[in-house]
Amino acid sequence: MKLARTLAFAALLSPLSVLAQSAPGNAPGTALPGASASQTSDGFSASLVITADPDWQQKWESPPEVAPRFDLATEVKEGGSLYILSFLSNPKLDAQGMTQVRCDLRISKPDGSLSGDERDLPCFVTPLETDPKLVYLSTVGVKFTAEAGDPKGTWTVTINVRDTLRNVTIPLQSSFEMR
């Protein structure tokens, strides 16, 4: 995957940063259920979802009473696409009601070389007027399209989600197979 694809897709997510969902059956401030990887630390939660759902955005933007469900993907074939999404909940707010969440995104090829390595991305830096304990879509996301010549095997996605106000970093990792 070319780094330009990573950056282009991350930019596409930027307008979605303040869209939130309550996660029915999910305690406020806890990770998104059904995610590829989820963790909580000091009340701050983050989740990583890898899905092949081309309609993931429509699912996310569903009415609040409808819990979005993403079909998790563990493999992709040449010409197929995966969407790598990150979510968070309960970011700390500063005195002006701003969040300060930053992310590092790394995608490793099967041989361990890097396909993408972006550091200190502003993944949720916004004034927040809704309940911080809702689940929010981060602006760090990638559309991965398996191209001819991409190496077959296990690709690894790592996203470090850092609430700089709380001084907490949540490392998330998941993988998929390129067939």
mmCIF file of N, CA, C and O in Angstrom, residues 26-99:
data_model
loop_
_atom_site.group_PDB
_atom_site.id
_atom_site.type_symbol
_atom_site.label_atom_id
_atom_site.label_comp_id
_atom_site.label_asym_id
_atom_site.label_seq_id
_atom_site.Cartn_x
_atom_site.Cartn_y
_atom_site.Cartn_z
ATOM 1 N N ASN A 26 -22.909 -1.236 25.900
ATOM 2 C CA ASN A 26 -21.519 -0.877 26.126
ATOM 3 C C ASN A 26 -21.485 0.194 27.200
ATOM 4 O O ASN A 26 -22.076 1.246 27.040
ATOM 5 N N ALA A 27 -20.820 -0.068 28.302
ATOM 6 C CA ALA A 27 -20.744 0.915 29.373
ATOM 7 C C ALA A 27 -20.042 2.170 28.873
ATOM 8 O O ALA A 27 -19.085 2.078 28.111
ATOM 9 N N PRO A 28 -20.512 3.350 29.268
ATOM 10 C CA PRO A 28 -19.852 4.579 28.832
ATOM 11 C C PRO A 28 -18.370 4.550 29.171
ATOM 12 O O PRO A 28 -17.966 4.106 30.235
ATOM 13 N N GLY A 29 -17.566 5.014 28.235
ATOM 14 C CA GLY A 29 -16.132 5.074 28.447
ATOM 15 C C GLY A 29 -15.438 3.747 28.251
ATOM 16 O O GLY A 29 -14.294 3.577 28.622
ATOM 17 N N THR A 30 -16.117 2.773 27.650
ATOM 18 C CA THR A 30 -15.478 1.488 27.375
ATOM 19 C C THR A 30 -15.332 1.314 25.877
ATOM 20 O O THR A 30 -15.957 2.006 25.095
ATOM 21 N N ALA A 31 -14.520 0.371 25.485
ATOM 22 C CA ALA A 31 -14.193 0.167 24.075
ATOM 23 C C ALA A 31 -15.393 -0.338 23.287
ATOM 24 O O ALA A 31 -16.334 -0.897 23.833
ATOM 25 N N LEU A 32 -15.346 -0.136 21.991
ATOM 26 C CA LEU A 32 -16.400 -0.548 21.080
ATOM 27 C C LEU A 32 -16.489 -2.064 21.021
ATOM 28 O O LEU A 32 -15.489 -2.734 20.791
ATOM 29 N N PRO A 33 -17.684 -2.626 21.249
ATOM 30 C CA PRO A 33 -17.795 -4.080 21.189
ATOM 31 C C PRO A 33 -17.614 -4.586 19.760
ATOM 32 O O PRO A 33 -17.962 -3.903 18.814
ATOM 33 N N GLY A 34 -17.056 -5.770 19.617
ATOM 34 C CA GLY A 34 -16.906 -6.379 18.304
ATOM 35 C C GLY A 34 -15.761 -5.819 17.489
ATOM 36 O O GLY A 34 -15.676 -6.055 16.297
ATOM 37 N N ALA A 35 -14.869 -5.080 18.102
ATOM 38 C CA ALA A 35 -13.745 -4.513 17.374
ATOM 39 C C ALA A 35 -12.640 -5.557 17.210
ATOM 40 O O ALA A 35 -12.594 -6.540 17.933
ATOM 41 N N SER A 36 -11.755 -5.321 16.251
ATOM 42 C CA SER A 36 -10.604 -6.195 16.063
ATOM 43 C C SER A 36 -9.678 -6.119 17.265
ATOM 44 O O SER A 36 -9.086 -7.104 17.673
ATOM 45 N N ALA A 37 -9.541 -4.936 17.820
ATOM 46 C CA ALA A 37 -8.704 -4.711 18.995
ATOM 47 C C ALA A 37 -9.302 -3.562 19.790
ATOM 48 O O ALA A 37 -9.681 -2.541 19.213
ATOM 49 N N SER A 38 -9.409 -3.730 21.095
ATOM 50 C CA SER A 38 -9.961 -2.693 21.969
ATOM 51 C C SER A 38 -9.217 -2.692 23.288
ATOM 52 O O SER A 38 -8.835 -3.748 23.782
ATOM 53 N N GLN A 39 -9.058 -1.503 23.854
ATOM 54 C CA GLN A 39 -8.448 -1.383 25.169
ATOM 55 C C GLN A 39 -9.002 -0.157 25.870
ATOM 56 O O GLN A 39 -9.456 0.792 25.225
ATOM 57 N N THR A 40 -8.923 -0.192 27.193
ATOM 58 C CA THR A 40 -9.306 0.930 28.026
ATOM 59 C C THR A 40 -8.198 1.170 29.039
ATOM 60 O O THR A 40 -7.626 0.229 29.574
ATOM 61 N N SER A 41 -7.892 2.448 29.284
ATOM 62 C CA SER A 41 -6.891 2.807 30.280
ATOM 63 C C SER A 41 -7.309 4.122 30.927
ATOM 64 O O SER A 41 -7.548 5.109 30.227
ATOM 65 N N ASP A 42 -7.403 4.128 32.230
ATOM 66 C CA ASP A 42 -7.727 5.329 32.998
ATOM 67 C C ASP A 42 -9.014 5.988 32.497
ATOM 68 O O ASP A 42 -9.109 7.205 32.420
ATOM 69 N N GLY A 43 -10.013 5.178 32.120
ATOM 70 C CA GLY A 43 -11.298 5.693 31.660
ATOM 71 C C GLY A 43 -11.353 6.054 30.190
ATOM 72 O O GLY A 43 -12.420 6.307 29.650
ATOM 73 N N PHE A 44 -10.223 6.093 29.510
ATOM 74 C CA PHE A 44 -10.149 6.403 28.081
ATOM 75 C C PHE A 44 -10.131 5.090 27.313
ATOM 76 O O PHE A 44 -9.433 4.154 27.695
ATOM 77 N N SER A 45 -10.909 5.005 26.233
ATOM 78 C CA SER A 45 -11.013 3.767 25.458
ATOM 79 C C SER A 45 -10.720 4.028 23.990
ATOM 80 O O SER A 45 -11.002 5.108 23.473
ATOM 81 N N ALA A 46 -10.210 3.006 23.332
ATOM 82 C CA ALA A 46 -9.968 3.080 21.893
ATOM 83 C C ALA A 46 -10.168 1.701 21.286
ATOM 84 O O ALA A 46 -9.957 0.684 21.950
ATOM 85 N N SER A 47 -10.603 1.687 20.040
ATOM 86 C CA SER A 47 -10.863 0.446 19.324
ATOM 87 C C SER A 47 -10.385 0.575 17.886
ATOM 88 O O SER A 47 -10.428 1.645 17.294
ATOM 89 N N LEU A 48 -9.950 -0.553 17.356
ATOM 90 C CA LEU A 48 -9.503 -0.669 15.975
ATOM 91 C C LEU A 48 -10.420 -1.668 15.282
ATOM 92 O O LEU A 48 -10.639 -2.761 15.805
ATOM 93 N N VAL A 49 -10.967 -1.281 14.149
ATOM 94 C CA VAL A 49 -11.860 -2.148 13.384
ATOM 95 C C VAL A 49 -11.311 -2.275 11.970
ATOM 96 O O VAL A 49 -11.009 -1.263 11.327
ATOM 97 N N ILE A 50 -11.175 -3.508 11.504
ATOM 98 C CA ILE A 50 -10.828 -3.767 10.102
ATOM 99 C C ILE A 50 -12.047 -4.449 9.494
ATOM 100 O O ILE A 50 -12.462 -5.515 9.939
ATOM 101 N N THR A 51 -12.629 -3.796 8.507
ATOM 102 C CA THR A 51 -13.848 -4.298 7.888
ATOM 103 C C THR A 51 -13.732 -4.224 6.370
ATOM 104 O O THR A 51 -13.009 -3.384 5.832
ATOM 105 N N ALA A 52 -14.454 -5.098 5.694
ATOM 106 C CA ALA A 52 -14.546 -5.032 4.232
ATOM 107 C C ALA A 52 -15.849 -4.356 3.813
ATOM 108 O O ALA A 52 -16.141 -4.255 2.628
ATOM 109 N N ASP A 53 -16.636 -3.889 4.788
ATOM 110 C CA ASP A 53 -17.926 -3.247 4.507
ATOM 111 C C ASP A 53 -17.733 -1.937 3.752
ATOM 112 O O ASP A 53 -17.280 -0.952 4.338
ATOM 113 N N PRO A 54 -18.084 -1.878 2.465
ATOM 114 C CA PRO A 54 -17.958 -0.607 1.752
ATOM 115 C C PRO A 54 -18.966 0.420 2.264
ATOM 116 O O PRO A 54 -18.789 1.615 2.063
ATOM 117 N N ASP A 55 -19.985 -0.052 2.975
ATOM 118 C CA ASP A 55 -21.008 0.842 3.517
ATOM 119 C C ASP A 55 -20.776 1.168 4.994
ATOM 120 O O ASP A 55 -21.683 1.556 5.709
ATOM 121 N N TRP A 56 -19.529 1.036 5.455
ATOM 122 C CA TRP A 56 -19.218 1.286 6.861
ATOM 123 C C TRP A 56 -19.645 2.684 7.292
ATOM 124 O O TRP A 56 -20.149 2.871 8.394
ATOM 125 N N GLN A 57 -19.468 3.682 6.427
ATOM 126 C CA GLN A 57 -19.818 5.057 6.795
ATOM 127 C C GLN A 57 -21.321 5.200 6.990
ATOM 128 O O GLN A 57 -21.779 5.834 7.935
ATOM 129 N N GLN A 58 -22.101 4.606 6.100
ATOM 130 C CA GLN A 58 -23.558 4.642 6.234
ATOM 131 C C GLN A 58 -23.988 3.968 7.538
ATOM 132 O O GLN A 58 -24.853 4.463 8.237
ATOM 133 N N LYS A 59 -23.350 2.846 7.873
ATOM 134 C CA LYS A 59 -23.655 2.166 9.135
ATOM 135 C C LYS A 59 -23.335 3.064 10.319
ATOM 136 O O LYS A 59 -24.098 3.153 11.277
ATOM 137 N N TRP A 60 -22.193 3.737 10.266
ATOM 138 C CA TRP A 60 -21.785 4.600 11.363
ATOM 139 C C TRP A 60 -22.735 5.778 11.538
ATOM 140 O O TRP A 60 -23.030 6.196 12.649
ATOM 141 N N GLU A 61 -23.222 6.317 10.433
ATOM 142 C CA GLU A 61 -24.095 7.486 10.479
ATOM 143 C C GLU A 61 -25.564 7.137 10.713
ATOM 144 O O GLU A 61 -26.428 7.998 10.594
ATOM 145 N N SER A 62 -25.845 5.897 11.065
ATOM 146 C CA SER A 62 -27.222 5.484 11.341
ATOM 147 C C SER A 62 -27.752 6.234 12.563
ATOM 148 O O SER A 62 -26.979 6.779 13.353
ATOM 149 N N PRO A 63 -29.074 6.275 12.751
ATOM 150 C CA PRO A 63 -29.630 6.963 13.924
ATOM 151 C C PRO A 63 -29.064 6.387 15.225
ATOM 152 O O PRO A 63 -28.718 5.203 15.282
ATOM 153 N N PRO A 64 -28.961 7.216 16.261
ATOM 154 C CA PRO A 64 -28.349 6.774 17.523
ATOM 155 C C PRO A 64 -28.992 5.534 18.148
ATOM 156 O O PRO A 64 -28.311 4.773 18.824
ATOM 157 N N GLU A 65 -30.266 5.318 17.899
ATOM 158 C CA GLU A 65 -30.922 4.138 18.485
ATOM 159 C C GLU A 65 -30.573 2.837 17.756
ATOM 160 O O GLU A 65 -30.909 1.750 18.206
ATOM 161 N N VAL A 66 -29.884 2.948 16.614
ATOM 162 C CA VAL A 66 -29.457 1.773 15.854
ATOM 163 C C VAL A 66 -27.953 1.608 16.044
ATOM 164 O O VAL A 66 -27.171 2.433 15.582
ATOM 165 N N ALA A 67 -27.569 0.554 16.730
ATOM 166 C CA ALA A 67 -26.140 0.320 16.967
ATOM 167 C C ALA A 67 -25.461 -0.103 15.669
ATOM 168 O O ALA A 67 -25.891 -1.052 15.031
ATOM 169 N N PRO A 68 -24.395 0.617 15.263
ATOM 170 C CA PRO A 68 -23.691 0.212 14.045
ATOM 171 C C PRO A 68 -22.950 -1.102 14.279
ATOM 172 O O PRO A 68 -22.332 -1.301 15.319
ATOM 173 N N ARG A 69 -23.052 -2.006 13.334
ATOM 174 C CA ARG A 69 -22.349 -3.290 13.399
ATOM 175 C C ARG A 69 -21.493 -3.412 12.148
ATOM 176 O O ARG A 69 -21.986 -3.278 11.034
ATOM 177 N N PHE A 70 -20.222 -3.671 12.361
ATOM 178 C CA PHE A 70 -19.295 -3.836 11.251
ATOM 179 C C PHE A 70 -18.893 -5.298 11.176
ATOM 180 O O PHE A 70 -18.600 -5.917 12.194
ATOM 181 N N ASP A 71 -18.878 -5.835 9.964
ATOM 182 C CA ASP A 71 -18.384 -7.195 9.767
ATOM 183 C C ASP A 71 -16.866 -7.130 9.762
ATOM 184 O O ASP A 71 -16.264 -6.458 8.905
ATOM 185 N N LEU A 72 -16.249 -7.809 10.716
ATOM 186 C CA LEU A 72 -14.796 -7.781 10.804
ATOM 187 C C LEU A 72 -14.180 -8.601 9.687
ATOM 188 O O LEU A 72 -14.698 -9.651 9.319
ATOM 189 N N ALA A 73 -13.088 -8.116 9.147
ATOM 190 C CA ALA A 73 -12.397 -8.796 8.047
ATOM 191 C C ALA A 73 -11.028 -9.268 8.526
ATOM 192 O O ALA A 73 -10.338 -8.555 9.252
ATOM 193 N N THR A 74 -10.670 -10.459 8.096
ATOM 194 C CA THR A 74 -9.362 -11.002 8.452
ATOM 195 C C THR A 74 -8.522 -11.308 7.223
ATOM 196 O O THR A 74 -7.370 -11.707 7.353
ATOM 197 N N GLU A 75 -9.102 -11.121 6.032
ATOM 198 C CA GLU A 75 -8.327 -11.379 4.817
ATOM 199 C C GLU A 75 -8.841 -10.534 3.669
ATOM 200 O O GLU A 75 -9.964 -10.027 3.686
ATOM 201 N N VAL A 76 -7.976 -10.386 2.663
ATOM 202 C CA VAL A 76 -8.315 -9.644 1.460
ATOM 203 C C VAL A 76 -7.585 -10.300 0.290
ATOM 204 O O VAL A 76 -6.472 -10.794 0.442
ATOM 205 N N LYS A 77 -8.246 -10.317 -0.856
ATOM 206 C CA LYS A 77 -7.636 -10.842 -2.076
ATOM 207 C C LYS A 77 -7.302 -9.683 -3.005
ATOM 208 O O LYS A 77 -7.838 -8.584 -2.852
ATOM 209 N N GLU A 78 -6.446 -9.941 -3.988
ATOM 210 C CA GLU A 78 -6.058 -8.910 -4.944
ATOM 211 C C GLU A 78 -7.308 -8.241 -5.519
ATOM 212 O O GLU A 78 -8.255 -8.904 -5.929
ATOM 213 N N GLY A 79 -7.304 -6.922 -5.510
ATOM 214 C CA GLY A 79 -8.428 -6.140 -6.015
ATOM 215 C C GLY A 79 -9.458 -5.819 -4.939
ATOM 216 O O GLY A 79 -10.283 -4.942 -5.118
ATOM 217 N N GLY A 80 -9.399 -6.505 -3.806
ATOM 218 C CA GLY A 80 -10.330 -6.253 -2.715
ATOM 219 C C GLY A 80 -9.870 -5.092 -1.851
ATOM 220 O O GLY A 80 -8.716 -4.678 -1.887
ATOM 221 N N SER A 81 -10.803 -4.568 -1.066
ATOM 222 C CA SER A 81 -10.493 -3.441 -0.193
ATOM 223 C C SER A 81 -10.890 -3.729 1.244
ATOM 224 O O SER A 81 -11.870 -4.432 1.499
ATOM 225 N N LEU A 82 -10.121 -3.181 2.148
ATOM 226 C CA LEU A 82 -10.423 -3.205 3.572
ATOM 227 C C LEU A 82 -10.423 -1.772 4.082
ATOM 228 O O LEU A 82 -9.685 -0.918 3.567
ATOM 229 N N TYR A 83 -11.223 -1.526 5.101
ATOM 230 C CA TYR A 83 -11.291 -0.212 5.731
ATOM 231 C C TYR A 83 -10.800 -0.367 7.162
ATOM 232 O O TYR A 83 -11.351 -1.164 7.926
ATOM 233 N N ILE A 84 -9.767 0.360 7.488
ATOM 234 C CA ILE A 84 -9.166 0.300 8.806
ATOM 235 C C ILE A 84 -9.619 1.554 9.542
ATOM 236 O O ILE A 84 -9.277 2.679 9.152
ATOM 237 N N LEU A 85 -10.431 1.355 10.582
ATOM 238 C CA LEU A 85 -11.071 2.454 11.298
ATOM 239 C C LEU A 85 -10.647 2.451 12.756
ATOM 240 O O LEU A 85 -10.408 1.392 13.338
ATOM 241 N N SER A 86 -10.591 3.627 13.350
ATOM 242 C CA SER A 86 -10.312 3.706 14.782
ATOM 243 C C SER A 86 -11.389 4.554 15.463
ATOM 244 O O SER A 86 -11.880 5.530 14.895
ATOM 245 N N PHE A 87 -11.729 4.124 16.662
ATOM 246 C CA PHE A 87 -12.770 4.763 17.455
ATOM 247 C C PHE A 87 -12.221 5.064 18.841
ATOM 248 O O PHE A 87 -11.258 4.429 19.285
ATOM 249 N N LEU A 88 -12.832 5.994 19.517
ATOM 250 C CA LEU A 88 -12.410 6.318 20.876
ATOM 251 C C LEU A 88 -13.609 6.759 21.702
ATOM 252 O O LEU A 88 -14.655 7.104 21.168
ATOM 253 N N SER A 89 -13.416 6.725 23.013
ATOM 254 C CA SER A 89 -14.459 7.140 23.929
ATOM 255 C C SER A 89 -13.838 7.747 25.175
ATOM 256 O O SER A 89 -12.784 7.301 25.637
ATOM 257 N N ASN A 90 -14.482 8.751 25.689
ATOM 258 C CA ASN A 90 -14.134 9.416 26.941
ATOM 259 C C ASN A 90 -12.790 10.140 26.907
ATOM 260 O O ASN A 90 -11.977 10.013 27.831
ATOM 261 N N PRO A 91 -12.542 10.954 25.865
ATOM 262 C CA PRO A 91 -11.320 11.762 25.892
ATOM 263 C C PRO A 91 -11.465 12.848 26.954
ATOM 264 O O PRO A 91 -12.569 13.325 27.234
ATOM 265 N N LYS A 92 -10.360 13.227 27.544
ATOM 266 C CA LYS A 92 -10.377 14.302 28.533
ATOM 267 C C LYS A 92 -10.525 15.633 27.805
ATOM 268 O O LYS A 92 -9.981 15.815 26.710
ATOM 269 N N LEU A 93 -11.251 16.557 28.400
ATOM 270 C CA LEU A 93 -11.457 17.876 27.815
ATOM 271 C C LEU A 93 -10.623 18.906 28.568
ATOM 272 O O LEU A 93 -10.481 18.833 29.790
ATOM 273 N N ASP A 94 -10.099 19.902 27.831
ATOM 274 C CA ASP A 94 -9.393 20.990 28.501
ATOM 275 C C ASP A 94 -10.415 22.021 28.991
ATOM 276 O O ASP A 94 -11.631 21.821 28.853
ATOM 277 N N ALA A 95 -9.963 23.113 29.556
ATOM 278 C CA ALA A 95 -10.850 24.125 30.128
ATOM 279 C C ALA A 95 -11.788 24.744 29.089
ATOM 280 O O ALA A 95 -12.870 25.230 29.437
ATOM 281 N N GLN A 96 -11.399 24.696 27.819
ATOM 282 C CA GLN A 96 -12.242 25.243 26.740
ATOM 283 C C GLN A 96 -13.130 24.179 26.101
ATOM 284 O O GLN A 96 -13.802 24.442 25.113
ATOM 285 N N GLY A 97 -13.107 22.957 26.627
ATOM 286 C CA GLY A 97 -13.929 21.878 26.081
ATOM 287 C C GLY A 97 -13.333 21.208 24.854
ATOM 288 O O GLY A 97 -14.039 20.538 24.104
ATOM 289 N N MET A 98 -12.025 21.376 24.659
ATOM 290 C CA MET A 98 -11.334 20.771 23.505
ATOM 291 C C MET A 98 -10.756 19.410 23.871
ATOM 292 O O MET A 98 -10.291 19.212 24.991
ATOM 293 N N THR A 99 -10.772 18.511 22.906
ATOM 294 C CA THR A 99 -10.081 17.236 23.051
ATOM 295 C C THR A 99 -8.700 17.376 22.416
ATOM 296 O O THR A 99 -8.503 18.210 21.519
#
